[in-house]
Coordinates of C-alpha atoms and ligand atoms in Angstrom, one line a residue:
X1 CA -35.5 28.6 17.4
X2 CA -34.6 25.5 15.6
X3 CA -34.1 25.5 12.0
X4 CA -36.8 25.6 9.1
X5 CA -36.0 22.1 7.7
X6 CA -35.4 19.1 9.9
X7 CA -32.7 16.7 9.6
X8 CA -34.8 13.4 10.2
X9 CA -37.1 14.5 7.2
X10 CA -35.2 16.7 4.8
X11 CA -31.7 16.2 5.7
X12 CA -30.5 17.4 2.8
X13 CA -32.1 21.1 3.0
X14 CA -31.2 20.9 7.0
X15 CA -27.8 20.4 6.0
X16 CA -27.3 23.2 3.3
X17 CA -29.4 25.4 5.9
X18 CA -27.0 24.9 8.5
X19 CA -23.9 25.8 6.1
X20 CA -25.9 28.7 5.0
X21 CA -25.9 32.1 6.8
X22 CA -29.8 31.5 7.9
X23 CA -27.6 28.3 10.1
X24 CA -24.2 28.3 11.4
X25 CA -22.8 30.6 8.5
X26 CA -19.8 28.4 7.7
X27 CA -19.8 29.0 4.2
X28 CA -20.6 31.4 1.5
X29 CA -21.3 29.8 -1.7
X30 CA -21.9 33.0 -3.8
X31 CA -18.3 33.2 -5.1
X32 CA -17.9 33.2 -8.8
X33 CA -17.3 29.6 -9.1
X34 CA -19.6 27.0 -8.5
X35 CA -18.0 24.3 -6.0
X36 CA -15.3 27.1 -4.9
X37 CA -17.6 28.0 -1.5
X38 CA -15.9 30.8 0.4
X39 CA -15.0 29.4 4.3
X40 CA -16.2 31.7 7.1
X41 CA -14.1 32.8 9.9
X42 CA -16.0 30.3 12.3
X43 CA -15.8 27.2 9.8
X44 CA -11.7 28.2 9.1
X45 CA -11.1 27.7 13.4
X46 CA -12.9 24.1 13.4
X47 CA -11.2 23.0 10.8
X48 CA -7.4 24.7 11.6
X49 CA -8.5 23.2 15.1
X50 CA -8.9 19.5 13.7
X51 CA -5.7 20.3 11.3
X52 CA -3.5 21.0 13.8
X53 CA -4.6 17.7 15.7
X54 CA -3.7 15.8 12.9
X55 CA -0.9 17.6 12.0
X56 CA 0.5 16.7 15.7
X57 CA -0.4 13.2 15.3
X58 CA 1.8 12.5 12.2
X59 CA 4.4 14.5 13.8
X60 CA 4.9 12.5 16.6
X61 CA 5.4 9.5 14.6
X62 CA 8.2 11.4 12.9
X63 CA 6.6 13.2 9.9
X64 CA 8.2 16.2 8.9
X65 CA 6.0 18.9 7.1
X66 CA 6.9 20.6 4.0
X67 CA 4.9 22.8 1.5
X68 CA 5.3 22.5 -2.7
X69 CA 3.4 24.8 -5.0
X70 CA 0.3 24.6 -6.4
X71 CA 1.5 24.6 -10.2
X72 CA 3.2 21.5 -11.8
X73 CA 4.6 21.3 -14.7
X74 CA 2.6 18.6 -17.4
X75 CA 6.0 16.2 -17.1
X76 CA 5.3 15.0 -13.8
X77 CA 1.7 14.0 -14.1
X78 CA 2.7 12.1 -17.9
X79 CA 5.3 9.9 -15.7
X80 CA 2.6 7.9 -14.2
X81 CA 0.2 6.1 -16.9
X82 CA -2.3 4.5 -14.5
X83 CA -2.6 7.9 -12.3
X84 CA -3.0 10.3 -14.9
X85 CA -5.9 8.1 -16.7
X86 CA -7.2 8.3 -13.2
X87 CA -6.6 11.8 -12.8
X88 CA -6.8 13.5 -16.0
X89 CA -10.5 14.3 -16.5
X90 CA -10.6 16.4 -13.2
X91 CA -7.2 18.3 -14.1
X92 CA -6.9 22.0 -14.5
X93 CA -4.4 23.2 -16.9
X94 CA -2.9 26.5 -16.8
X95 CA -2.0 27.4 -20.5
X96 CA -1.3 30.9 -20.3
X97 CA 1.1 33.4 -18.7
X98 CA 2.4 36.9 -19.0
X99 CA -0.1 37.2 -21.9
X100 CA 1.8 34.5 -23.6
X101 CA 1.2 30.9 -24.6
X102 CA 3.4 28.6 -21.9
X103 CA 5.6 26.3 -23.8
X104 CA 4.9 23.4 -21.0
X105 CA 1.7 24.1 -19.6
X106 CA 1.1 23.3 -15.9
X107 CA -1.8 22.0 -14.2
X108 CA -2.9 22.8 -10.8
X109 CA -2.8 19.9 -8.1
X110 CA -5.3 17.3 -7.8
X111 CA -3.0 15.8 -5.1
X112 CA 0.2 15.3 -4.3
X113 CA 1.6 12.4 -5.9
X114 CA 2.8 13.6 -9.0
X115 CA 4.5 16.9 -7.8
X116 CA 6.2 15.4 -4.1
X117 CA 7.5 12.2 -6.2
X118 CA 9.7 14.0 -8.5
X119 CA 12.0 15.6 -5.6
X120 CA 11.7 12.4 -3.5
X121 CA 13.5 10.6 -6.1
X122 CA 15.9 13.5 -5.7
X123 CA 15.7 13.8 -1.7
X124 CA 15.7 9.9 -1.0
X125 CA 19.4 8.2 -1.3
X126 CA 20.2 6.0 1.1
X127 CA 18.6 3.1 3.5
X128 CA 19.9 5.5 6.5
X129 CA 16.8 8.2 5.3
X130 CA 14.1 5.3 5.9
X131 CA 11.7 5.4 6.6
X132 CA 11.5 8.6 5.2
X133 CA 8.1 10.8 5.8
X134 CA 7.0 14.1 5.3
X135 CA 3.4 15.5 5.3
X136 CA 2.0 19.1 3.8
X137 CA -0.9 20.6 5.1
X138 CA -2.6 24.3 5.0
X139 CA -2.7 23.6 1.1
X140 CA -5.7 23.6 -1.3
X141 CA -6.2 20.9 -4.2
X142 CA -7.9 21.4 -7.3
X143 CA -10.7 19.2 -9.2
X144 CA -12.9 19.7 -12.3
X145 CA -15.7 18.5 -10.0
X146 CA -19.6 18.2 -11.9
X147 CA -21.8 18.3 -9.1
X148 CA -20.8 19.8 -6.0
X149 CA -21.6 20.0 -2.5
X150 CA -20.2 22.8 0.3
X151 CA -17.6 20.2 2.4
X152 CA -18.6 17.3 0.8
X153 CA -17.6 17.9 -2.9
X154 CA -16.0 21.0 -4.4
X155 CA -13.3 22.0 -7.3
X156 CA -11.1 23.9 -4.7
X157 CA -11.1 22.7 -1.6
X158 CA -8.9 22.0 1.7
X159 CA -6.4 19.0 1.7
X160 CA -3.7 17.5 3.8
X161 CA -1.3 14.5 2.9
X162 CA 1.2 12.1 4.2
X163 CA 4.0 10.6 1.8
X164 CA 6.0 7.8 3.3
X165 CA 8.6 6.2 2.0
X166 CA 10.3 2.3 2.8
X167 CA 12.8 -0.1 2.6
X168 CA 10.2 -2.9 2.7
X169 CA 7.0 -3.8 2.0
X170 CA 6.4 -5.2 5.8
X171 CA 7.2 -1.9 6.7
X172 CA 4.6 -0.2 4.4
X173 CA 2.0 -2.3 5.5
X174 CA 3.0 -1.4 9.2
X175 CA 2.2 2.1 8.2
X176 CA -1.5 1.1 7.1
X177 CA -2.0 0.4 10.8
X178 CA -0.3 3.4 11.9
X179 CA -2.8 5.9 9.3
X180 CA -6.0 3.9 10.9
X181 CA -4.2 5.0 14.3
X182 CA -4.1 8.7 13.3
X183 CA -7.8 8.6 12.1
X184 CA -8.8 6.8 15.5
X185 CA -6.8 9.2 17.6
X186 CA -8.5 12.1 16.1
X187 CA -11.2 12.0 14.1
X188 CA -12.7 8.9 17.1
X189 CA -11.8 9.8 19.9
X190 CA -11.3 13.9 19.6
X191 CA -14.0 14.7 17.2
X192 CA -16.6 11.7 18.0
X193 CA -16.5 10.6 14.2
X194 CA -16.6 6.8 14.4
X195 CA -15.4 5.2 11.5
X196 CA -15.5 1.4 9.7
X197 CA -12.2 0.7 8.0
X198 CA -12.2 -1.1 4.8
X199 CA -9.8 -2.3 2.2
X200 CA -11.2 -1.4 -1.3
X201 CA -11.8 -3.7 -4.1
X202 CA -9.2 -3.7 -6.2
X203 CA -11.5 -2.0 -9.1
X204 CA -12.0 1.0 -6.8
X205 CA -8.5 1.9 -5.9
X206 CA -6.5 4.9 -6.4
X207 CA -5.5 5.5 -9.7
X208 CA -1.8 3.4 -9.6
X209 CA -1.9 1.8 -6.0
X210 CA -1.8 -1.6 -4.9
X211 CA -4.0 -1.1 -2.4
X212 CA -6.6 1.2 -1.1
X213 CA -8.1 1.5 2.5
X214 CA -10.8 3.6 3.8
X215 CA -12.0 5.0 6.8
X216 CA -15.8 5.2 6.6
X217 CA -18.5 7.5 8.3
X218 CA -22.1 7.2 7.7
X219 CA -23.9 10.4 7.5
X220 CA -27.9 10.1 6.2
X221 CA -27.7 6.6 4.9
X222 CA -24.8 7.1 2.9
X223 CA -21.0 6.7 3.4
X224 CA -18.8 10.1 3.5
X225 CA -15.5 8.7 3.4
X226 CA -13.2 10.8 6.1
X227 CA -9.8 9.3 5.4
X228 CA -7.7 7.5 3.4
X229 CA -4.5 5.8 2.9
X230 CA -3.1 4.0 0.0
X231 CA 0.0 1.4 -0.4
X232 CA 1.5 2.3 -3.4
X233 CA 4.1 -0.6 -3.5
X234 CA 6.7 0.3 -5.5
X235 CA 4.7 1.0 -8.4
X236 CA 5.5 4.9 -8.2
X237 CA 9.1 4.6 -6.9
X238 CA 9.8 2.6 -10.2
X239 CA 7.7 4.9 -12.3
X240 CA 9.4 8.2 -11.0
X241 CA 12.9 6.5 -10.0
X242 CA 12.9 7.0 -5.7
X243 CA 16.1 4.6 -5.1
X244 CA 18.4 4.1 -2.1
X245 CA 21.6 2.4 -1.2
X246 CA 20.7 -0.5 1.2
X247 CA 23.0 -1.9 3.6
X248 CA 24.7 -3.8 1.0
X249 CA 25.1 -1.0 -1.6
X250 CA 22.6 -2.5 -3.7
X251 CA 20.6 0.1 -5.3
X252 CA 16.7 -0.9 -4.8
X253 CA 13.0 0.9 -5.2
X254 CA 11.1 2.4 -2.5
X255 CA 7.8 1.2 -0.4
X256 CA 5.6 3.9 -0.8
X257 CA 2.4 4.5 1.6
X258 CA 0.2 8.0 1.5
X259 CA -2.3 9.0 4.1
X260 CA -5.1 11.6 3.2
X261 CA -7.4 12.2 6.0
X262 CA -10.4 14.4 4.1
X263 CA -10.7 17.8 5.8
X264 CA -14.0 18.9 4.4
X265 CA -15.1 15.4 5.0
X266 CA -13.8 15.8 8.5
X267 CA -15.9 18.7 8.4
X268 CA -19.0 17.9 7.0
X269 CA -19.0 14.8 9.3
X270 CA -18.6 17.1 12.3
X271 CA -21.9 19.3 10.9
X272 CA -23.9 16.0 9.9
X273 CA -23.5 13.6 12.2
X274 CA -23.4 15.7 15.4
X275 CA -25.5 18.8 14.5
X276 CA -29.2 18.4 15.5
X277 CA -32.2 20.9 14.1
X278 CA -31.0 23.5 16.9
X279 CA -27.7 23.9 14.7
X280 CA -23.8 22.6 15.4
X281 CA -22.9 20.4 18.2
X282 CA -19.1 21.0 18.3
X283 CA -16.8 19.0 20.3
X284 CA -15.1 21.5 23.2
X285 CA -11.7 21.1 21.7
X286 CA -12.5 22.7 18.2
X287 CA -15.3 25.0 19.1
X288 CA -14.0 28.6 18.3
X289 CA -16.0 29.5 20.8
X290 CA -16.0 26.9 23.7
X291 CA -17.8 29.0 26.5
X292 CA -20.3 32.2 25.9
X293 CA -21.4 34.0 29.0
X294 CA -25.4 35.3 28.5
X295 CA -26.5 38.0 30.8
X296 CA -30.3 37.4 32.3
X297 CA -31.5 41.3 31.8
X298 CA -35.0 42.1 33.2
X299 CA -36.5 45.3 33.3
X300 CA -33.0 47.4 33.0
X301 CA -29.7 46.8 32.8
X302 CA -27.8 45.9 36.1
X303 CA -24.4 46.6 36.9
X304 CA -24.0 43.8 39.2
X305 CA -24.6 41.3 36.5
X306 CA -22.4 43.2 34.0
X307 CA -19.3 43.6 36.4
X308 CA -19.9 39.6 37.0
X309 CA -19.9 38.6 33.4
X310 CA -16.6 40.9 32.5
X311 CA -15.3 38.9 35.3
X312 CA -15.8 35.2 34.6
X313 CA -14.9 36.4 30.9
X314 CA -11.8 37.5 32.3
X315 CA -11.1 34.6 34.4
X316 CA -11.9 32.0 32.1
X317 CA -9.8 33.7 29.3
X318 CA -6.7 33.6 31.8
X319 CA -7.5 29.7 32.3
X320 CA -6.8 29.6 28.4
X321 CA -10.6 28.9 27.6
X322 CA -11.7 30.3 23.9
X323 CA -14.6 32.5 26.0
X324 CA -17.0 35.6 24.8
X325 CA -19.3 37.8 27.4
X326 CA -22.1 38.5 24.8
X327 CA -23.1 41.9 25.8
X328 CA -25.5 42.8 22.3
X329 CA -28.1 44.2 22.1
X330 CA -30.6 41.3 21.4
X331 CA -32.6 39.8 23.7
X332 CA -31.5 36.7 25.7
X333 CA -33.1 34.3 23.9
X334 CA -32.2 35.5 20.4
X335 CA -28.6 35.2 21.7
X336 CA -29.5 31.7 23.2
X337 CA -30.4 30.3 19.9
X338 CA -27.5 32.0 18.3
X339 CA -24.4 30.6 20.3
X340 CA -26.8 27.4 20.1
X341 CA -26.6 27.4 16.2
X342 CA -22.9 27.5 16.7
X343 CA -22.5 25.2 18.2
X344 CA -21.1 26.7 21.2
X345 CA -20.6 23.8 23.9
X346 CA -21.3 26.1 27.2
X347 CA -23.5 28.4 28.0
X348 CA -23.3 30.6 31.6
X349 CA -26.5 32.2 32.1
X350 CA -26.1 35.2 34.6
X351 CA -28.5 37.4 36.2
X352 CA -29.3 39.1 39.4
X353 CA -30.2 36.1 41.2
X354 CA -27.1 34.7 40.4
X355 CA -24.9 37.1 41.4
X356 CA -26.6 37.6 44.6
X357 CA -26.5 34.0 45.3
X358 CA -23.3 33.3 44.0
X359 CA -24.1 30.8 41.7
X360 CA -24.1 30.2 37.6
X361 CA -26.9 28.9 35.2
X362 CA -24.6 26.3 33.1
X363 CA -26.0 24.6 29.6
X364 CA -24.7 22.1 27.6
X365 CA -25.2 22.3 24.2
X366 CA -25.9 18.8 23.4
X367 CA -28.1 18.2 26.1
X368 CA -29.9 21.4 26.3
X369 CA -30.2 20.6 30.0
X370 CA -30.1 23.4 32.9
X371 CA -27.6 23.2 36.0
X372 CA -27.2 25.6 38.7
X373 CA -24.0 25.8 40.3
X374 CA -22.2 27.1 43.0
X375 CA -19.6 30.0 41.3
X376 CA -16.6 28.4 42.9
X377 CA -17.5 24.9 40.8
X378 CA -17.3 26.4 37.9
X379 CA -14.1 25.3 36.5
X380 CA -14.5 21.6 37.6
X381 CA -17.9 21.9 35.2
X382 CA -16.6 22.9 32.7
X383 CA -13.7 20.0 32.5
X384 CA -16.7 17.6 33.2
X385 CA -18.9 19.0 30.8
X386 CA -16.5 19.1 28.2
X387 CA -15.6 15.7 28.3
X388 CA -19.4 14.4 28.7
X389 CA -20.4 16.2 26.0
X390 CA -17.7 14.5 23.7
X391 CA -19.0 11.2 25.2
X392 CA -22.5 11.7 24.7
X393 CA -21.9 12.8 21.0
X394 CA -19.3 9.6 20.2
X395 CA -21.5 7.2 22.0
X396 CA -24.5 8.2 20.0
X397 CA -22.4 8.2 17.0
X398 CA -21.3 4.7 17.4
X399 CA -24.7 3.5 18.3
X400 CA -25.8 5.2 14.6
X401 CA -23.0 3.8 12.8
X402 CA -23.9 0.3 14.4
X403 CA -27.4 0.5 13.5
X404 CA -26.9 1.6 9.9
X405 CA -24.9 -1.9 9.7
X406 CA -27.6 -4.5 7.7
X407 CA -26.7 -8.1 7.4
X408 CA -28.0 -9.9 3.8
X409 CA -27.7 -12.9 2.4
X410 CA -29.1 -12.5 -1.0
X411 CA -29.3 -9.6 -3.2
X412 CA -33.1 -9.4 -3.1
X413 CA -32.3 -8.3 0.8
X414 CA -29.7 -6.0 0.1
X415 CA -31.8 -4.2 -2.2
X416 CA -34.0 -4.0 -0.2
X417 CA -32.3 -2.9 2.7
X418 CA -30.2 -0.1 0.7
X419 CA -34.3 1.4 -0.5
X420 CA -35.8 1.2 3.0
X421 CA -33.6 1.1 5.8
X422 CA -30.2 2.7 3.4
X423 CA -27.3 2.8 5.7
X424 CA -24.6 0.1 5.0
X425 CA -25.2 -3.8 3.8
X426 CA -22.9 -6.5 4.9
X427 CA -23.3 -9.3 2.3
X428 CA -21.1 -12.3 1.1
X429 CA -19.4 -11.7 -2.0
X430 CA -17.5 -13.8 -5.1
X431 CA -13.8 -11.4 -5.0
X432 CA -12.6 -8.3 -4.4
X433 CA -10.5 -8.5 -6.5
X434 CA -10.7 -7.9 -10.6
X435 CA -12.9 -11.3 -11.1
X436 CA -15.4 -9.6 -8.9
X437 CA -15.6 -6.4 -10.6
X438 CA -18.6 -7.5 -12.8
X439 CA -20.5 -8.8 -9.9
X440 CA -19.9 -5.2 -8.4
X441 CA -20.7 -3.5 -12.0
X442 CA -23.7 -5.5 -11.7
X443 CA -24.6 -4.4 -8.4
X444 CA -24.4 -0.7 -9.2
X445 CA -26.3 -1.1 -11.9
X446 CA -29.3 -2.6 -10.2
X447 CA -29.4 -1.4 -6.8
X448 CA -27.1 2.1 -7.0
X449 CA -24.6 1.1 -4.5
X450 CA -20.7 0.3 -4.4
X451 CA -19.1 -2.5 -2.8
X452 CA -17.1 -0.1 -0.1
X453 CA -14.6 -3.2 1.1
X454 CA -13.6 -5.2 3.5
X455 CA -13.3 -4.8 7.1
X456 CA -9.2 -4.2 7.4
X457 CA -7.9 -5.3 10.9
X458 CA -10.2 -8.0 11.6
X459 CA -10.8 -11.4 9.3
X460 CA -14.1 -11.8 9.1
X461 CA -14.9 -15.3 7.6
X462 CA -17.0 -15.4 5.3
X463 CA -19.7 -18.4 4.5
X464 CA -22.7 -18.8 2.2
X465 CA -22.4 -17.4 -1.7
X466 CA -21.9 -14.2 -3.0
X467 CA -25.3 -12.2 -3.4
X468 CA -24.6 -11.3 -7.3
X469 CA -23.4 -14.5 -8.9
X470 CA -23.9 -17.5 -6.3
X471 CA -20.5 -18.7 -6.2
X472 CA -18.8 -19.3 -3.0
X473 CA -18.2 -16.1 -1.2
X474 CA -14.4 -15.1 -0.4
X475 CA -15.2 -12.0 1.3
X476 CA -17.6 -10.4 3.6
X477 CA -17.8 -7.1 2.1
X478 CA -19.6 -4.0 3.0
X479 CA -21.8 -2.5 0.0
X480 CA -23.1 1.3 0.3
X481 CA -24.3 4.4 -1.7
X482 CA -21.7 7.0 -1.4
X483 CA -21.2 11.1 -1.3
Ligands
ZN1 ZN1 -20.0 -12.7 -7.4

């Protein structure tokens, strides 16, 4: 059974139907606090599944994780002018405790910044510590958030974070290319999630960074941002004093560089851009589930078919597969369209002409498509399904990512393009930097979209004149409406 709403139609409904316990149950949003949704055990082991990738990834290029606490004291956050404009109307203060008014209140993280800064300027000494990075992960963040979406927006939600420090700037800048490797690694080629990578306009970067980049996913004509990584420069190593000795016992500021790849964002990519109206198409690397075994039960149970199915459970669950016999109750079909929902990758249908025959029904989930197999090729299916299945979700990924990719020359088509065809618009445009901001201001105004960058990694030259203002056009940027 597929689900009510459709996701070429309504994708909005789809989507909040698939969260929902009538979908894939990942989230309960009937806690006390609106945008505070309740993770279910199913949604927890994708995204610790995903976590740990990227926790591996940063580790291998020698970051080393650590965990601070949630609280931090107001000092911090006052340090840094241009961040705590940026910051301050989604801050939480706690004012109270033990019954009593706190003489420094705290506030409750909206990242890391401000509370990992203070003890690097502590931690960080000499040019022999550099590059010097650490990472925390597992932790939540906290945001006075208006509206609110499960995965997509929310005033308590998941977050993970990279904070890098440098002798140079050459050296930060070498990390930029080393975050869009992380995001490739995982969130391309383990999760699917193809991604453009733009540099932001220098009116739409983080609050006290030089620089902003972003790694982009498209998800129902509008961009979901899945990563991000900022060069800080040395604005916050000045601004909260991280120093070191270099060779010539010269004391000198710190590059700084941090990498936030978006876990609900991850997330809610994963759901979107993969899930179809029969539920969750997971990649076999992050499915909690990655195998179910369905026993085909006519009239009455058989024995034969039971014994079978405890045995391949068994033998797939010493091969290290994540593998469930669903023995219930329901019938095969309700459990079909269950495990489907879930996005469960494999399915081994098993009756009594299998077990006399010796061979296995196998599904893929992406496909739907039905192969019989001998028993004894079970194990080199699986491998191959589990990597077609991956392929057959990127490829079709890429191929919507490339298609939502409009070229314009003048603002009449972008407009145009943004209300029929939505997606992403690639125009010419005046600056990104601050003498292009009203252009951009402009541009929001009239057509509800923000210039999203340019592409990083590849110089695109740019010709003609810029859609908002007609001068000649610096930049090919790309210009989207946003989640
Ligand atoms: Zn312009």
């Amino acid at each position: 059974m597929a689900l009510k709403h459709n996701k070429e139609k309504d994708f909005s409904e789809w989507y909040t139907e698939l969260v929902s316990e009538a979908g894939a149950n990942l989230a309960d949003m009937r806690y006390g606090i609106q945008g505070a949704i309740v993770e279910t055990p199913w949604a927890v082991k994708i995204m610790r599944a995903f976590e740990a990738m990227l926790e591996k990834e940063v580790e291998a290029d020698g970051h080393e994780p650590m965990l601070l606490p949630t609280i931090v004291p107001e000092a911090y956050i006052k340090r840094e002018k241009e961040h705590v404009k940026g910051f301050a109307p989604e801050l939480y203060w706690v004012t109270e405790g033990g019954g009593k008014k706190l003489e420094e209140k705290f506030y409750l993280r909206p990242t890391g910044e401000s509370q990992i800064y203070p003890m690097y300027s502590i931690w960080i000494r000499s040019w022999n510590q550099l590059p010097f990075k650490r990472y925390q992960s597992r932790i939540t963040v906290f945001r006075f958030e208006t509206t609110t979406r499960p995965f997509l927006r929310g005033r308590e939600f998941n977050f993970f974070e990279a904070h890098d420090a440098f002798a140079t700037h050459e050296d930060a800048l070498e990390q930029v290319k080393n975050d869009m490797v992380y995001s490739e690694n995982v969130m391309h080629e383990k999760l699917g999630l193809p991604f453009i990578f733009v540099r932001r306009p220098q009116w739409d970067k983080f609050a006290g960074a030089v620089d902003t980049y972003g790694a982009e996913t498209i998800v129902d004509g509008k961009v979901n941002t899945i990563a991000s990584t900022h060069d800080l420069g040395q604005n916050f190593s000045k601004t909260y004093d991280i120093c070191f000795m270099n060779k010539k016992e010269q004391k000198e500021h710190a590059w700084q560089t941090c990498y936030g790849p978006g876990l609900i964002r991850i997330m809610a990519g994963l759901i979107s851009i993969h899930g179809d109206n029969y539920g969750l198409v997971l990649p076999f690397e992050v499915a909690p589930i990655q195998v179910v075994i369905i026993p085909i039960i006519f009239e009455k149970k058989s024995a034969d078919v039971e014994k079978k199915c405890r045995q391949l459970e068994k033998d797939l669950k010493g091969k290290g597969y994540r593998v469930t016999y669903d023995d219930s109750e329901n019938t095969a079909g309700w459990k079909f369209n269950e495990w489907e929902m879930k996005g469960v990758p494999i399915r081994i249908e098993v009756g009594p002409r299998e077990v006399k025959e010796k061979k296995l029904t196998l599904v893929r989930r992406d496909t739907k498509k039905k192969e019989i197999i001998s028993e004894k090729d079970l194990d080199k299916k699986i491998v191959e399904y589990a990597v077609e299945l991956l392929k057959n979700i990127t490829k079709k990924a890429e191929t919507d990512l490339k298609d939502s990719i409009h070229e314009a020359k003048t603002f009449a088509d972008a407009k145009k393009i943004l209300e029929t065809k939505r997606g992403i618009v690639k125009a010419p445009f005046c600056s990104i930097d601050f003498d292009g901001q009203k252009c951009a201001d402009k541009l929001q105004e009239e057509a509800a979209a923000k210039v999203r960058g340019t592409l990083f990694g590849k110089q695109e030259k740019a010709t003609g004149k810029c859609i908002m203002c007609g001068k000649p056009a610096k930049h090919i940027v790309y210009i989207a409406k946003s989640y």
